[in-house]
Amino acid sequence: MDPAVLDAIASPRRREILRLVWREEQTVGAIHQAMPDVTFGAVSLQLRLLAEAGLVEARGERRNRFYKARPEALGPVAEILERMWDDALWKLKLAAELEETRRGPKPRRRPGRKSKREV
Amino acid sequence: MDPAVLDAIASPRRREILRLVWREEQTVGAIHQAMPDVTFGAVSLQLRLLAEAGLVEARGERRNRFYKARPEALGPVAEILERMWDDALWKLKLAAELEETRRGPKPRRRPGRKSKREV
DNA sequence: CAAATATTTTAGTTGTAACTAAAATGATTT
DNA sequence: AAATCATTTTAGTTACAACTAAAATATTTG
């Protein structure tokens, strides 16, 4: 397992793309339609990152490129993701997470301060 | 499994800290001594992030705070990390990775361009 | 070949993670 | 209560991931 894998799946956006191409290949356009809050170009760039990490593969047919996940490249992480996606609760969390991380890769850490040392 | 976990382990620096406190608790000072390329404060900040994600716990004794990993919070990811650390090859890669990511959280994507579509 | 369609790439912007240096806080000892 | 030790927090800097809009590239169709 490449550490690039850990990097790749740390992004909610990339996890969502992975999910979309998990079972069956999808065109970039189809993926983009499922993520209307980002531009086509943004989807293409994330697909490039995923492809460079070996987590998706592409196939060209006619005018389209079809992308498909490579679960075998994810090793044990594949099961973790699948478990997350199967969990209905997770779907809600993902939605909130995607909305929150409209820009910026990572969830903000909570601002709640605690002045005294907490043991 | 919280997605904050995936976030936390995406950072080589945090993975290294986790490794140091995996088997036995360590003071912040001891952790810092094992990572001389960053300041004490930087270590403390990353420990805070890990603690907020529930991946480490702290205990205060005398002047020191002892940090310890909480592998149970990592779920299946714990095994992945352990497997990585056990692999000698990984140790070399991690060293290079840490050196390369002196600043900046993630490995640069390779600049190699390919102008034609590659199917 | 021109037009249409699908995708990639470029150039530039923005938010923020990871860091540093120094100040602040907390705990212990004298 | 001052001095010392260990850690946390603050304020500010820097590098870069994720994004947008537009231009470029590739592929098929009329």
PDB file of C-alpha atoms in Angstrom, chain B residues 21-115:
ATOM      1  CA  VAL B  21       3.195   6.493  20.904  1.00  0.00           C
ATOM      2  CA  TRP B  22       1.781   3.246  19.552  1.00  0.00           C
ATOM      3  CA  ARG B  23       3.240   0.744  21.974  1.00  0.00           C
ATOM      4  CA  GLU B  24       3.947   2.920  24.988  1.00  0.00           C
ATOM      5  CA  GLU B  25       3.119   6.399  26.136  1.00  0.00           C
ATOM      6  CA  GLN B  26       5.639   9.144  25.526  1.00  0.00           C
ATOM      7  CA  THR B  27       6.068  12.677  26.764  1.00  0.00           C
ATOM      8  CA  VAL B  28       5.854  15.520  24.277  1.00  0.00           C
ATOM      9  CA  GLY B  29       9.530  16.109  24.875  1.00  0.00           C
ATOM     10  CA  ALA B  30      10.434  12.544  23.993  1.00  0.00           C
ATOM     11  CA  ILE B  31       8.363  12.706  20.828  1.00  0.00           C
ATOM     12  CA  HIS B  32      10.012  15.959  19.926  1.00  0.00           C
ATOM     13  CA  GLN B  33      13.467  14.510  20.438  1.00  0.00           C
ATOM     14  CA  ALA B  34      12.600  11.837  17.918  1.00  0.00           C
ATOM     15  CA  MET B  35      11.606  14.508  15.399  1.00  0.00           C
ATOM     16  CA  PRO B  36      14.355  17.117  15.650  1.00  0.00           C
ATOM     17  CA  ASP B  37      13.408  18.782  12.373  1.00  0.00           C
ATOM     18  CA  VAL B  38      10.356  20.464  13.877  1.00  0.00           C
ATOM     19  CA  THR B  39       9.874  22.656  16.893  1.00  0.00           C
ATOM     20  CA  PHE B  40       8.379  21.547  20.152  1.00  0.00           C
ATOM     21  CA  GLY B  41       5.322  23.659  19.427  1.00  0.00           C
ATOM     22  CA  ALA B  42       4.711  21.935  16.117  1.00  0.00           C
ATOM     23  CA  VAL B  43       4.689  18.556  17.838  1.00  0.00           C
ATOM     24  CA  SER B  44       2.290  19.842  20.442  1.00  0.00           C
ATOM     25  CA  LEU B  45      -0.064  21.123  17.745  1.00  0.00           C
ATOM     26  CA  GLN B  46      -0.136  17.834  15.895  1.00  0.00           C
ATOM     27  CA  LEU B  47      -0.744  16.053  19.171  1.00  0.00           C
ATOM     28  CA  ARG B  48      -3.703  18.312  19.720  1.00  0.00           C
ATOM     29  CA  LEU B  49      -5.118  17.386  16.324  1.00  0.00           C
ATOM     30  CA  LEU B  50      -4.632  13.706  17.021  1.00  0.00           C
ATOM     31  CA  ALA B  51      -6.258  14.075  20.423  1.00  0.00           C
ATOM     32  CA  GLU B  52      -9.221  15.936  18.948  1.00  0.00           C
ATOM     33  CA  ALA B  53      -9.678  13.102  16.485  1.00  0.00           C
ATOM     34  CA  GLY B  54      -9.587  10.693  19.421  1.00  0.00           C
ATOM     35  CA  LEU B  55      -6.518   8.916  18.102  1.00  0.00           C
ATOM     36  CA  VAL B  56      -4.355   9.602  21.131  1.00  0.00           C
ATOM     37  CA  GLU B  57      -5.053  10.155  24.780  1.00  0.00           C
ATOM     38  CA  ALA B  58      -3.099  12.125  27.328  1.00  0.00           C
ATOM     39  CA  ARG B  59      -2.262  11.634  30.945  1.00  0.00           C
ATOM     40  CA  GLY B  60      -0.611  14.197  33.179  1.00  0.00           C
ATOM     41  CA  GLU B  61       2.039  13.114  35.637  1.00  0.00           C
ATOM     42  CA  ARG B  62       4.247  15.531  37.484  1.00  0.00           C
ATOM     43  CA  ARG B  63       5.447  18.115  35.011  1.00  0.00           C
ATOM     44  CA  ASN B  64       4.912  15.920  32.009  1.00  0.00           C
ATOM     45  CA  ARG B  65       2.066  14.883  29.800  1.00  0.00           C
ATOM     46  CA  PHE B  66       2.197  11.356  28.488  1.00  0.00           C
ATOM     47  CA  TYR B  67       0.545  10.663  25.157  1.00  0.00           C
ATOM     48  CA  LYS B  68      -0.536   7.232  24.015  1.00  0.00           C
ATOM     49  CA  ALA B  69      -2.200   6.001  20.830  1.00  0.00           C
ATOM     50  CA  ARG B  70      -5.764   4.700  20.936  1.00  0.00           C
ATOM     51  CA  PRO B  71      -5.603   1.955  18.288  1.00  0.00           C
ATOM     52  CA  GLU B  72      -9.194   1.028  18.979  1.00  0.00           C
ATOM     53  CA  ALA B  73     -10.280   4.427  17.626  1.00  0.00           C
ATOM     54  CA  LEU B  74      -8.520   3.639  14.374  1.00  0.00           C
ATOM     55  CA  GLY B  75     -10.476   0.458  13.789  1.00  0.00           C
ATOM     56  CA  PRO B  76      -9.268  -1.432  10.715  1.00  0.00           C
ATOM     57  CA  VAL B  77      -6.826   1.364   9.953  1.00  0.00           C
ATOM     58  CA  ALA B  78      -4.764   0.270  12.942  1.00  0.00           C
ATOM     59  CA  GLU B  79      -3.794  -2.934  11.177  1.00  0.00           C
ATOM     60  CA  ILE B  80      -2.909  -1.074   8.007  1.00  0.00           C
ATOM     61  CA  LEU B  81      -0.554   1.207   9.887  1.00  0.00           C
ATOM     62  CA  GLU B  82       1.004  -1.654  11.801  1.00  0.00           C
ATOM     63  CA  ARG B  83       1.604  -3.523   8.599  1.00  0.00           C
ATOM     64  CA  MET B  84       3.265  -0.446   7.121  1.00  0.00           C
ATOM     65  CA  TRP B  85       5.548   0.008  10.117  1.00  0.00           C
ATOM     66  CA  ASP B  86       6.530  -3.615  10.234  1.00  0.00           C
ATOM     67  CA  ASP B  87       7.672  -3.479   6.667  1.00  0.00           C
ATOM     68  CA  ALA B  88      11.322  -2.480   6.587  1.00  0.00           C
ATOM     69  CA  LEU B  89      10.934  -1.069   3.125  1.00  0.00           C
ATOM     70  CA  TRP B  90       8.375   1.296   4.498  1.00  0.00           C
ATOM     71  CA  LYS B  91      10.790   2.692   7.009  1.00  0.00           C
ATOM     72  CA  LEU B  92      13.032   3.900   4.226  1.00  0.00           C
ATOM     73  CA  LYS B  93      10.139   5.364   2.305  1.00  0.00           C
ATOM     74  CA  LEU B  94       8.890   7.152   5.390  1.00  0.00           C
ATOM     75  CA  ALA B  95      12.272   8.715   6.015  1.00  0.00           C
ATOM     76  CA  ALA B  96      12.409  10.049   2.481  1.00  0.00           C
ATOM     77  CA  GLU B  97       8.852  11.200   2.741  1.00  0.00           C
ATOM     78  CA  LEU B  98       9.468  13.075   5.954  1.00  0.00           C
ATOM     79  CA  GLU B  99      12.499  14.772   4.506  1.00  0.00           C
ATOM     80  CA  GLU B 100      10.669  15.714   1.364  1.00  0.00           C
ATOM     81  CA  THR B 101       7.661  17.062   3.191  1.00  0.00           C
ATOM     82  CA  ARG B 102       9.742  19.248   5.469  1.00  0.00           C
ATOM     83  CA  ARG B 103       7.037  21.811   4.975  1.00  0.00           C
ATOM     84  CA  GLY B 104       3.750  21.035   3.286  1.00  0.00           C
ATOM     85  CA  PRO B 105       1.550  18.105   4.136  1.00  0.00           C
ATOM     86  CA  LYS B 106       1.522  16.090   0.973  1.00  0.00           C
ATOM     87  CA  PRO B 107       3.940  14.663  -1.532  1.00  0.00           C
ATOM     88  CA  ARG B 108       4.186  16.711  -4.677  1.00  0.00           C
ATOM     89  CA  ARG B 109       2.538  15.110  -7.663  1.00  0.00           C
ATOM     90  CA  ARG B 110       5.039  14.202 -10.246  1.00  0.00           C
ATOM     91  CA  PRO B 111       5.488  16.923 -12.848  1.00  0.00           C
ATOM     92  CA  GLY B 112       5.807  14.441 -15.708  1.00  0.00           C
ATOM     93  CA  ARG B 113       3.470  15.581 -18.463  1.00  0.00           C
ATOM     94  CA  LYS B 114       1.894  13.499 -21.160  1.00  0.00           C
ATOM     95  CA  SER B 115       0.375  15.550 -23.910  1.00  0.00           C
TER      96      SER B 115
END
